[in-house]
Coordinates of C-alpha atoms in Angstrom, one line a residue:
Chain P
M1 CA 11.7 2.0 7.1
T2 CA 13.6 3.1 4.0
S3 CA 11.3 3.3 0.9
D4 CA 11.9 0.9 -2.0
E5 CA 12.7 3.9 -4.2
A6 CA 15.3 5.2 -1.8
L7 CA 16.9 1.7 -1.7
M8 CA 16.9 1.5 -5.5
L9 CA 18.7 4.8 -5.7
E10 CA 21.2 3.7 -3.0
F11 CA 21.8 0.5 -5.1
Q12 CA 22.4 2.7 -8.1
G13 CA 25.0 4.5 -6.0
G14 CA 26.8 1.2 -5.3
S15 CA 25.1 -0.1 -2.1
R16 CA 25.1 -3.9 -1.9
A17 CA 23.1 -3.7 1.3
A18 CA 20.3 -1.8 -0.5
F19 CA 20.0 -4.5 -3.1
E20 CA 20.0 -7.2 -0.5
E21 CA 17.1 -5.4 1.3
L22 CA 15.2 -5.2 -2.0
F23 CA 15.8 -8.9 -2.6
A24 CA 14.5 -9.7 0.9
R25 CA 11.4 -7.6 0.4
Y26 CA 10.5 -8.9 -3.1
H27 CA 11.7 -12.4 -3.4
K28 CA 8.6 -13.9 -1.9
P29 CA 6.0 -11.7 -3.7
L30 CA 7.8 -12.4 -7.0
Y31 CA 7.8 -16.1 -6.4
G32 CA 4.1 -15.9 -5.7
F33 CA 3.6 -14.0 -8.9
F34 CA 5.3 -16.6 -11.0
G35 CA 4.1 -19.5 -8.9
R36 CA 0.5 -18.8 -9.4
R37 CA 0.9 -18.3 -13.2
L38 CA 3.1 -21.3 -14.0
N39 CA 2.7 -24.8 -12.9
N40 CA 6.4 -25.2 -12.3
P41 CA 8.1 -24.2 -9.0
E42 CA 11.6 -24.5 -10.4
R43 CA 10.8 -22.2 -13.3
A44 CA 9.1 -19.8 -10.9
E45 CA 12.4 -19.6 -8.9
D46 CA 14.4 -19.3 -12.1
L47 CA 12.3 -16.4 -13.2
V48 CA 12.5 -14.7 -9.9
Q49 CA 16.3 -14.8 -10.3
E50 CA 16.0 -13.5 -13.9
T51 CA 13.9 -10.6 -12.6
F52 CA 16.6 -9.6 -10.1
L53 CA 19.4 -10.1 -12.7
A54 CA 17.5 -7.7 -15.0
V55 CA 17.3 -5.2 -12.1
I56 CA 21.1 -5.4 -11.7
R57 CA 21.8 -5.1 -15.4
A58 CA 19.4 -2.1 -15.8
A59 CA 20.1 -0.4 -12.5
S60 CA 21.9 2.5 -14.1
R61 CA 18.9 3.3 -16.2
Y62 CA 16.3 3.1 -13.4
E63 CA 14.5 6.4 -12.8
P64 CA 12.2 6.9 -9.8
R65 CA 9.3 7.7 -12.2
A66 CA 7.3 4.7 -11.1
S67 CA 7.4 2.8 -7.9
V68 CA 10.0 0.0 -7.6
R69 CA 7.1 -2.4 -7.0
T70 CA 5.5 -1.5 -10.4
Y71 CA 9.0 -1.6 -12.0
L72 CA 9.6 -5.1 -10.7
Y73 CA 6.3 -6.5 -11.8
G74 CA 6.8 -4.8 -15.2
I75 CA 9.9 -6.9 -15.6
A76 CA 8.2 -10.0 -14.3
L77 CA 5.3 -9.6 -16.7
K78 CA 7.8 -9.4 -19.7
L79 CA 9.6 -12.5 -18.5
L80 CA 6.3 -14.3 -18.0
A81 CA 5.2 -13.4 -21.5
A82 CA 8.5 -14.8 -22.9
E83 CA 8.1 -17.9 -20.8
R84 CA 4.6 -18.5 -22.2
R85 CA 5.8 -18.0 -25.8
R86 CA 8.6 -20.5 -25.1
F87 CA 6.1 -23.0 -23.8
L88 CA 3.9 -22.6 -26.9
T89 CA 6.8 -23.5 -29.1
S90 CA 8.2 -26.3 -27.0
S91 CA 7.0 -29.8 -26.7
T92 CA 6.8 -29.6 -22.9
S93 CA 3.3 -29.1 -21.8
E94 CA 2.5 -26.9 -18.7
Q95 CA 0.1 -29.7 -17.7
S96 CA 2.9 -32.1 -17.2
A97 CA 4.8 -29.9 -15.0
P98 CA 4.7 -30.5 -11.2
E99 CA 2.2 -28.7 -9.1
P100 CA 3.3 -25.7 -7.2
K101 CA 3.8 -26.1 -3.5
T102 CA 1.0 -24.4 -1.7
G103 CA 0.4 -23.3 1.9
G104 CA -3.3 -23.9 1.8
T105 CA -5.1 -27.2 1.4
P106 CA -5.0 -28.7 -2.1
E107 CA -8.8 -28.2 -2.2
C108 CA -8.5 -24.5 -1.5
M109 CA -6.0 -24.1 -4.2
L110 CA -7.9 -26.2 -6.7
W111 CA -11.1 -24.4 -6.0
V112 CA -9.7 -21.0 -6.7
R113 CA -7.5 -22.1 -9.6
Q114 CA -10.4 -23.7 -11.5
A115 CA -12.5 -20.6 -11.0
L116 CA -9.7 -18.3 -12.2
E117 CA -9.0 -20.4 -15.3
K118 CA -12.6 -19.8 -16.4
L119 CA -12.0 -16.1 -16.8
D120 CA -10.7 -14.5 -19.9
G121 CA -7.0 -14.1 -19.9
P122 CA -6.8 -10.3 -19.7
E123 CA -9.5 -10.1 -17.0
R124 CA -7.8 -12.9 -15.1
E125 CA -4.5 -11.0 -15.2
I126 CA -6.0 -7.8 -14.0
L127 CA -7.8 -9.6 -11.1
M128 CA -4.6 -11.4 -10.1
L129 CA -2.5 -8.2 -10.2
R130 CA -5.0 -6.5 -8.0
E131 CA -5.7 -9.3 -5.5
Y132 CA -2.4 -11.0 -5.2
E133 CA 0.1 -8.3 -6.1
Q134 CA -2.0 -5.6 -4.5
L135 CA -1.3 -3.2 -7.3
S136 CA -3.3 0.0 -7.7
Y137 CA -5.6 0.5 -10.7
S138 CA -3.2 3.1 -12.1
D139 CA -0.2 0.7 -11.6
I140 CA -2.1 -2.0 -13.5
A141 CA -3.1 0.4 -16.2
E142 CA 0.6 1.4 -16.7
L143 CA 1.8 -2.2 -16.7
L144 CA -0.7 -3.4 -19.2
R145 CA -0.8 -0.2 -21.2
I146 CA -4.6 0.2 -20.9
P147 CA -6.7 3.1 -19.6
V148 CA -7.5 3.1 -15.8
N149 CA -11.2 3.0 -16.6
T150 CA -10.7 -0.2 -18.5
V151 CA -8.9 -1.7 -15.6
R152 CA -11.8 -0.8 -13.3
S153 CA -14.5 -2.2 -15.6
R154 CA -12.6 -5.4 -16.3
L155 CA -11.9 -5.9 -12.7
F156 CA -15.5 -5.4 -11.9
R157 CA -16.6 -7.9 -14.6
S158 CA -14.0 -10.5 -13.5
R159 CA -15.1 -10.3 -9.8
L160 CA -18.7 -10.8 -10.7
A161 CA -17.9 -13.6 -13.0
L162 CA -15.7 -15.3 -10.4
K163 CA -18.4 -15.0 -7.8
S164 CA -20.8 -16.7 -10.2
Y165 CA -18.3 -19.5 -10.9
L166 CA -17.6 -20.1 -7.3
E167 CA -21.4 -20.2 -6.5
S168 CA -22.2 -22.6 -9.3
E169 CA -19.2 -24.8 -8.3
A170 CA -20.4 -24.8 -4.7
K171 CA -23.8 -26.0 -5.8
S172 CA -22.5 -28.7 -8.1
N173 CA -19.7 -29.9 -5.9
P174 CA -20.1 -28.9 -2.3
A175 CA -17.6 -31.4 -1.1
L176 CA -14.8 -29.7 -2.9
R177 CA -15.5 -26.3 -1.4
P178 CA -13.2 -25.2 1.5
N179 CA -14.5 -23.1 4.3
A180 CA -15.9 -20.0 2.7
G181 CA -14.7 -16.7 3.8
Q182 CA -11.5 -17.9 5.3
P183 CA -9.4 -14.8 5.8
H184 CA -6.0 -14.1 4.5
P185 CA -3.6 -14.8 7.3
G186 CA -1.2 -12.0 6.3
R187 CA -0.8 -9.1 8.7
R188 CA -0.1 -5.6 7.5
G189 CA 1.4 -2.9 9.6
M190 CA -0.7 0.2 10.1
Q191 CA 1.9 3.0 9.6
Chain I
M1 CA -29.3 -1.5 -10.0
S2 CA -30.7 1.9 -11.0
T3 CA -28.6 5.0 -10.6
N4 CA -31.7 6.9 -9.7
R5 CA -31.8 5.0 -6.4
H6 CA -28.1 4.7 -5.9
P7 CA -26.0 7.9 -6.0
I8 CA -22.9 5.8 -6.8
E9 CA -22.3 3.2 -9.5
R10 CA -21.5 -0.4 -8.6
E11 CA -18.1 0.0 -10.1
E12 CA -17.5 3.0 -7.9
L13 CA -18.5 0.9 -4.9
M14 CA -15.9 -1.7 -5.8
A15 CA -13.3 1.1 -6.2
Y16 CA -14.3 2.4 -2.8
L17 CA -13.6 -1.1 -1.3
D18 CA -10.2 -1.1 -3.1
G19 CA -9.3 2.3 -1.6
E20 CA -9.3 3.8 -5.1
L21 CA -11.9 6.6 -4.5
P22 CA -10.8 10.1 -3.4
A23 CA -11.7 10.8 0.3
D24 CA -14.8 12.9 -0.5
Q25 CA -16.3 10.3 -2.9
A26 CA -15.4 7.6 -0.4
T27 CA -17.4 9.5 2.3
E28 CA -20.3 9.7 0.0
A29 CA -20.0 6.0 -0.8
L30 CA -19.9 5.2 2.9
S31 CA -22.9 7.3 3.7
H32 CA -24.9 5.5 1.1
L33 CA -23.6 2.1 2.1
E34 CA -24.9 2.6 5.6
L35 CA -28.4 2.8 4.3
C36 CA -28.5 0.5 1.3
A37 CA -29.0 -3.2 1.9
E38 CA -28.5 -4.0 -1.8
C39 CA -25.1 -2.3 -1.8
Q40 CA -24.1 -4.0 1.4
T41 CA -24.8 -7.3 -0.2
L42 CA -22.7 -6.4 -3.2
V43 CA -19.9 -5.3 -0.9
A44 CA -20.1 -8.6 1.0
D45 CA -19.9 -10.4 -2.3
F46 CA -16.8 -8.6 -3.3
R47 CA -15.2 -9.2 0.0
G48 CA -16.1 -12.9 -0.2
V49 CA -14.4 -13.2 -3.6
S50 CA -11.3 -11.6 -2.3
Q51 CA -11.2 -13.9 0.7
E52 CA -11.7 -17.0 -1.4
L53 CA -8.8 -15.9 -3.7
M54 CA -6.6 -15.6 -0.6
A55 CA -7.0 -19.3 0.0
W56 CA -4.4 -19.8 -2.8
E57 CA -1.1 -19.3 -1.1
V58 CA 2.2 -20.0 -2.7
E59 CA 5.0 -20.8 -0.3
S60 CA 8.4 -19.6 -1.5
P61 CA 11.5 -21.6 -0.7
D62 CA 13.7 -19.9 2.0
V63 CA 16.7 -19.0 -0.1
G64 CA 19.5 -16.5 0.3
I65 CA 20.7 -14.6 -2.6
P66 CA 21.6 -17.2 -5.3
S67 CA 25.2 -17.4 -6.5
E68 CA 24.3 -16.2 -10.0
I69 CA 22.8 -13.0 -8.6
N70 CA 25.7 -12.5 -6.2
A71 CA 28.2 -12.9 -9.1
A72 CA 26.3 -10.4 -11.2
L73 CA 26.0 -8.0 -8.3
G74 CA 29.7 -8.2 -7.6
E75 CA 30.5 -7.6 -11.2
R76 CA 28.3 -4.5 -11.4
L77 CA 29.6 -3.0 -8.2
Q78 CA 33.2 -3.6 -9.3
K79 CA 32.6 -2.0 -12.7
R80 CA 31.0 1.0 -11.0
E81 CA 34.0 1.4 -8.7
A82 CA 36.4 1.1 -11.7
A83 CA 34.4 3.7 -13.6
K84 CA 34.6 6.1 -10.6
V85 CA 38.4 5.7 -10.4
G86 CA 38.9 6.1 -14.1
S87 CA 36.6 9.0 -14.7
P88 CA 38.7 12.0 -13.4
R89 CA 41.3 11.8 -16.2
L90 CA 38.6 11.6 -18.8
I91 CA 36.7 14.4 -17.3
N92 CA 39.8 16.6 -17.2
R93 CA 40.4 15.9 -20.9
V94 CA 37.0 16.6 -22.2
M95 CA 36.2 19.6 -19.9
T96 CA 38.8 21.7 -21.8
S97 CA 36.4 22.0 -24.7
R98 CA 33.9 24.9 -24.4
W99 CA 31.6 23.0 -26.8
V100 CA 31.4 20.3 -24.1
W101 CA 30.4 22.9 -21.6
A102 CA 27.7 24.2 -23.9
G103 CA 26.4 20.7 -24.6
A104 CA 26.4 19.9 -20.9
L105 CA 24.4 23.0 -20.2
A106 CA 21.8 22.1 -22.8
I107 CA 21.5 18.6 -21.4
V108 CA 21.1 20.0 -17.9
C109 CA 18.3 22.3 -19.1
V110 CA 16.5 19.4 -20.8
V111 CA 16.8 17.1 -17.8
V112 CA 15.6 19.8 -15.4
G113 CA 12.7 20.6 -17.7
L114 CA 11.7 16.9 -18.1
T115 CA 12.0 16.4 -14.4
L116 CA 9.7 19.3 -13.6
L117 CA 7.3 18.1 -16.2
L118 CA 7.2 14.5 -14.9
T119 CA 7.0 15.7 -11.3
S120 CA 4.0 17.9 -12.2
R121 CA 2.3 15.1 -14.2
N122 CA 2.8 12.6 -11.4
R123 CA 1.3 15.1 -8.9
N124 CA -1.7 15.7 -11.1
E125 CA -2.3 12.0 -11.6
G126 CA -1.8 11.2 -8.0
R127 CA 0.6 8.5 -8.9
S128 CA 3.6 9.8 -7.1
T129 CA 4.9 7.2 -4.7
T130 CA 7.6 9.2 -2.9
Y131 CA 7.0 12.2 -0.8
P132 CA 10.3 13.7 0.0
S133 CA 8.9 17.0 1.2
M134 CA 5.7 18.8 2.2
A135 CA 3.2 19.4 -0.6
S136 CA 1.2 22.6 -0.7
I137 CA -1.1 23.0 2.3
E138 CA -4.2 22.9 0.1
Q139 CA -3.5 19.3 -0.7
Y140 CA -3.8 18.3 2.9
L141 CA -7.0 20.2 3.5
M142 CA -10.5 18.9 2.7
P143 CA -12.4 21.6 0.8
D144 CA -15.8 20.2 2.0
R145 CA -16.1 20.7 5.7
N146 CA -19.1 18.5 6.0
A147 CA -17.3 15.7 4.3
E148 CA -14.4 16.0 6.8
I149 CA -16.9 15.9 9.7
A150 CA -18.6 12.8 8.2
L151 CA -15.2 11.2 7.7
A152 CA -14.1 12.0 11.3
R153 CA -17.4 10.5 12.6
S154 CA -16.9 7.3 10.6
A155 CA -13.9 6.4 12.9
A156 CA -16.3 5.0 15.6
P157 CA -19.7 3.5 15.8
Q158 CA -22.5 6.1 15.6
S159 CA -23.3 5.5 19.3
I160 CA -20.0 7.1 20.2
S161 CA -19.2 9.5 17.4
S162 CA -22.6 11.2 17.3
D163 CA -22.0 12.9 20.6
A164 CA -18.3 13.4 20.1
E165 CA -16.5 16.7 19.6
I166 CA -15.5 17.0 15.9
M167 CA -12.3 18.8 14.9
V168 CA -11.4 19.7 11.3
L169 CA -8.2 20.8 9.8
G170 CA -8.0 24.5 8.7
W171 CA -5.2 26.7 7.5
R172 CA -4.1 27.4 11.0
G173 CA -4.5 23.9 12.5
Y174 CA -7.3 21.9 13.9
E175 CA -10.4 23.7 15.1
T176 CA -13.6 22.5 16.7
A177 CA -16.4 22.2 14.2
I178 CA -18.9 20.6 16.5
E179 CA -19.0 20.7 20.3
G180 CA -19.2 17.2 21.9
K181 CA -21.1 15.8 24.9
N182 CA -19.4 12.6 25.8
G183 CA -15.7 13.5 26.0
F184 CA -14.7 11.8 22.9
V185 CA -13.0 13.7 20.1
C186 CA -13.1 12.6 16.5
M187 CA -10.9 14.1 13.7
V188 CA -9.1 13.1 10.5
E189 CA -5.4 12.9 11.0
R190 CA -3.0 13.7 8.2
S191 CA 0.2 12.1 7.2
W192 CA 2.5 13.8 9.7
T193 CA 1.2 11.7 12.5
S194 CA 3.3 8.9 10.9
P195 CA 6.8 8.1 12.2
F196 CA 9.3 10.8 11.3
N197 CA 11.2 8.3 9.2
S198 CA 8.2 7.1 7.3
A199 CA 8.1 7.4 3.6
Q200 CA 4.5 8.5 3.9
F201 CA 5.2 11.4 6.3
W202 CA 4.4 14.0 3.6
N203 CA 1.8 11.9 1.6
P204 CA -1.0 14.4 1.0
K205 CA -3.5 11.6 0.2
V206 CA -3.4 10.3 3.8
R207 CA -6.7 10.7 5.7
V208 CA -6.9 8.9 9.0
P209 CA -10.3 9.1 10.8
I210 CA -9.8 8.6 14.6
C211 CA -12.0 9.0 17.6
L212 CA -10.1 9.3 20.9
N213 CA -11.8 8.5 24.2
P214 CA -11.7 11.2 26.9
A215 CA -8.4 9.9 28.3
G216 CA -6.9 9.9 24.8
A217 CA -8.3 13.3 24.0
R218 CA -6.6 14.7 27.1
S219 CA -3.3 13.0 26.7
I220 CA -2.8 12.0 23.0
L221 CA -4.6 14.7 21.1
P222 CA -2.2 17.4 22.3
L223 CA 0.5 15.6 20.4
T224 CA -1.4 15.6 17.2
I225 CA -2.3 19.3 17.7
K226 CA 1.4 20.1 18.3
R227 CA 2.7 18.2 15.3
T228 CA 0.1 19.9 13.1
E229 CA 1.0 23.4 14.4
M230 CA 4.7 22.7 13.8
V231 CA 4.0 21.4 10.3
L232 CA 1.9 24.4 9.3
A233 CA 4.6 26.6 10.8
G234 CA 7.1 25.1 8.4
L235 CA 9.4 23.5 11.0
S236 CA 11.9 20.9 9.8
K237 CA 11.6 17.4 11.0
A238 CA 14.7 17.9 13.2
Q239 CA 13.1 20.9 14.8
M240 CA 9.9 19.1 15.4
I241 CA 11.6 16.2 17.0
D242 CA 13.6 18.5 19.3
S243 CA 10.4 20.4 20.2
I244 CA 8.5 17.2 21.0
K245 CA 11.3 16.0 23.2
A246 CA 11.4 19.3 25.0
G247 CA 7.6 19.2 25.3
F248 CA 7.7 15.9 27.2
D249 CA 10.7 17.0 29.3
N250 CA 9.0 20.2 30.5
K251 CA 5.6 18.5 30.8
E252 CA 4.0 20.7 28.2
L253 CA 3.0 17.4 26.5
P254 CA 1.4 14.9 28.9
A255 CA 2.1 11.2 29.3
P256 CA -0.6 8.9 28.1
E257 CA -3.3 8.7 30.8
P258 CA -4.4 5.3 32.0
G259 CA -7.1 4.0 29.7
A260 CA -6.2 6.2 26.8
M261 CA -7.4 4.6 23.6
C262 CA -9.0 5.3 20.2
Y263 CA -11.3 3.9 17.6
M264 CA -10.1 3.6 14.1
M265 CA -13.0 1.7 12.5
S266 CA -13.6 3.7 9.3
R267 CA -13.4 2.1 6.0
A268 CA -13.4 5.4 4.3
G269 CA -9.9 6.4 5.5
Y270 CA -6.6 6.2 3.7
L271 CA -3.8 5.3 6.1
N272 CA -1.0 5.1 3.6
D273 CA -0.2 3.9 0.1
A274 CA 0.7 0.4 1.3
V275 CA -2.4 -0.5 3.3
G276 CA -5.2 1.8 2.0
H277 CA -8.0 1.9 4.5
F278 CA -6.4 -1.0 6.4
V279 CA -8.8 -2.9 8.7
P280 CA -10.9 -1.6 11.6
H281 CA -9.0 -1.6 14.8
L282 CA -8.6 -0.1 18.3
M283 CA -5.4 1.4 19.7
F284 CA -4.3 1.6 23.3
Y285 CA -1.7 4.1 24.5
F286 CA 0.8 3.7 27.4
P287 CA 4.0 5.2 28.7
L288 CA 6.9 3.1 27.3
T289 CA 6.0 -0.5 27.9
D290 CA 7.5 -3.8 27.0
K291 CA 5.4 -5.3 24.2
T292 CA 5.6 -8.7 25.8
S293 CA 3.4 -7.5 28.6
W294 CA 0.6 -7.5 26.1
G295 CA 1.8 -10.5 24.2
A296 CA 2.1 -8.2 21.2
D297 CA 3.5 -9.6 17.9
L298 CA 3.6 -13.2 19.3
P299 CA 2.4 -16.0 17.0
D300 CA -1.4 -15.9 16.7
S301 CA -1.7 -13.0 19.1
P302 CA -4.2 -10.4 17.8
V303 CA -2.2 -7.7 19.4
T304 CA 0.5 -5.8 17.5
L305 CA 2.9 -3.1 18.5
N306 CA 2.2 -0.1 16.3
P307 CA 5.4 1.4 15.1
Q308 CA 4.0 4.9 15.1
F309 CA 6.1 6.0 18.0
Q310 CA 8.8 3.4 17.9
G311 CA 12.2 5.1 17.7
G312 CA 10.5 8.5 17.8
P313 CA 10.7 11.3 20.3
E314 CA 7.4 10.4 22.0
P315 CA 7.8 8.1 25.1
I316 CA 4.7 6.2 24.1
T317 CA 3.9 2.6 23.4
E318 CA 0.9 1.9 21.2
F319 CA -0.9 -1.4 20.8
V320 CA -3.3 -2.3 18.0
I321 CA -6.1 -4.8 18.1
P322 CA -8.1 -5.4 14.9
V323 CA -11.8 -5.8 15.3
A324 CA -14.3 -7.7 13.2
K325 CA -16.6 -4.9 12.0
W326 CA -16.4 -1.5 10.5
S327 CA -18.0 1.4 12.3
D328 CA -21.2 0.9 10.3
G329 CA -21.5 -2.6 11.7
T330 CA -20.7 -4.4 8.5
A331 CA -18.2 -7.3 8.6
A332 CA -14.5 -6.6 7.9
P333 CA -11.8 -8.8 6.7
V334 CA -10.2 -10.7 9.6
M335 CA -6.5 -10.1 10.2

């Protein structure tokens, strides 16, 4: 399989097929990125498009210094920050936006979302980048411009805190809790 | 948790689970984890948190490339074509000036210097994500022989690996470090057992603990040995592919024996940048076989076709089946 970086360089060289392959690889992960952070599926899709438009506009300036994956999430984080600023200054509340469409049961989603919302913003972001976007510590450090050790210590704190929230929630509201330990259904190739 | 009782910090244990510890530290972590119930509980807690988080899935709509993106894409590609067509006249005009040549030379020097600097920095920080060519041999070797032996053993439960022959990688290839008694052979494979077209083929971070059963040791191990010898001899990929084909043609390399399989149940391994230590699994080897005969890759089937030999010169089909526990008996994430 051609690497993301090779595809990006092919796209720089004028290959439409290379861009289409990158789009196919990253559309779903980017939608997940925005979908979990915004309560608005339509805006999530818009921002995925904006991410790819930014890639097209900046293609000539891309350098294979960082992975394409990190590069894309870097763009996505900037767009997300702009979106949040826009929300703060607009009359539209995030709370009134429709809920994202989820594959799990609503209880599953609610359970996890409520626990995540209790974390501090920066710690939540690090945890989500690690767990959902599967970024390495160094990638997260580069994106958030913080030392790798800070990523590690915040990730550690956030995981312990989340465990504590989930346990207390399980005690106070056992009916809400989905089957614990349900595995991720995704399958990853070995080689 | 006192550091006097635990040779590794709790944060390091977490980093180990995330595949963020170097192989030698990971081996140390694994050794400690096997004996420490407190740390096993912490590990189970971390895994539990990750699994709970995975309950939150977001389904993306199945869309093709939207028209706005298609339009922007078309515009960019057209501009690029136009620039290519228009550039020769401009180049001819400006290249007449010797000052332009001098400037260009200066720019080339700066670019080459920066590239070397960045390449060097990326290597030092272990953050390089592309591996276009072989790194220095030292980067593939494990300086601590005992750590490599422990890592190799971690591929299978102790009941199997403790009596297995252990091979370690040296400057001239794999060599037997410990003689075995049960016919199994455990070792730590390197990146060049990946498919030849894999982006990870030269990734020096890769460490793949594997224990082959006797049939696998007789019929699959020779292939790993041969690939390693060719890599250390500096052969190109094309030369390696030709040599492997010839090896199978002239029977120098054997076909997979019936029953050939291996254990890959170590959580201290590093299979590639995408999957880290992956999940514990078993692999079964056959002469070229239709994957449907095993129901591989069908919905809800636990069997997958491993692409390791797909499209490669080896006439081998390899099936993968995840298992529920790591070699130390602790629970692993289910696929």
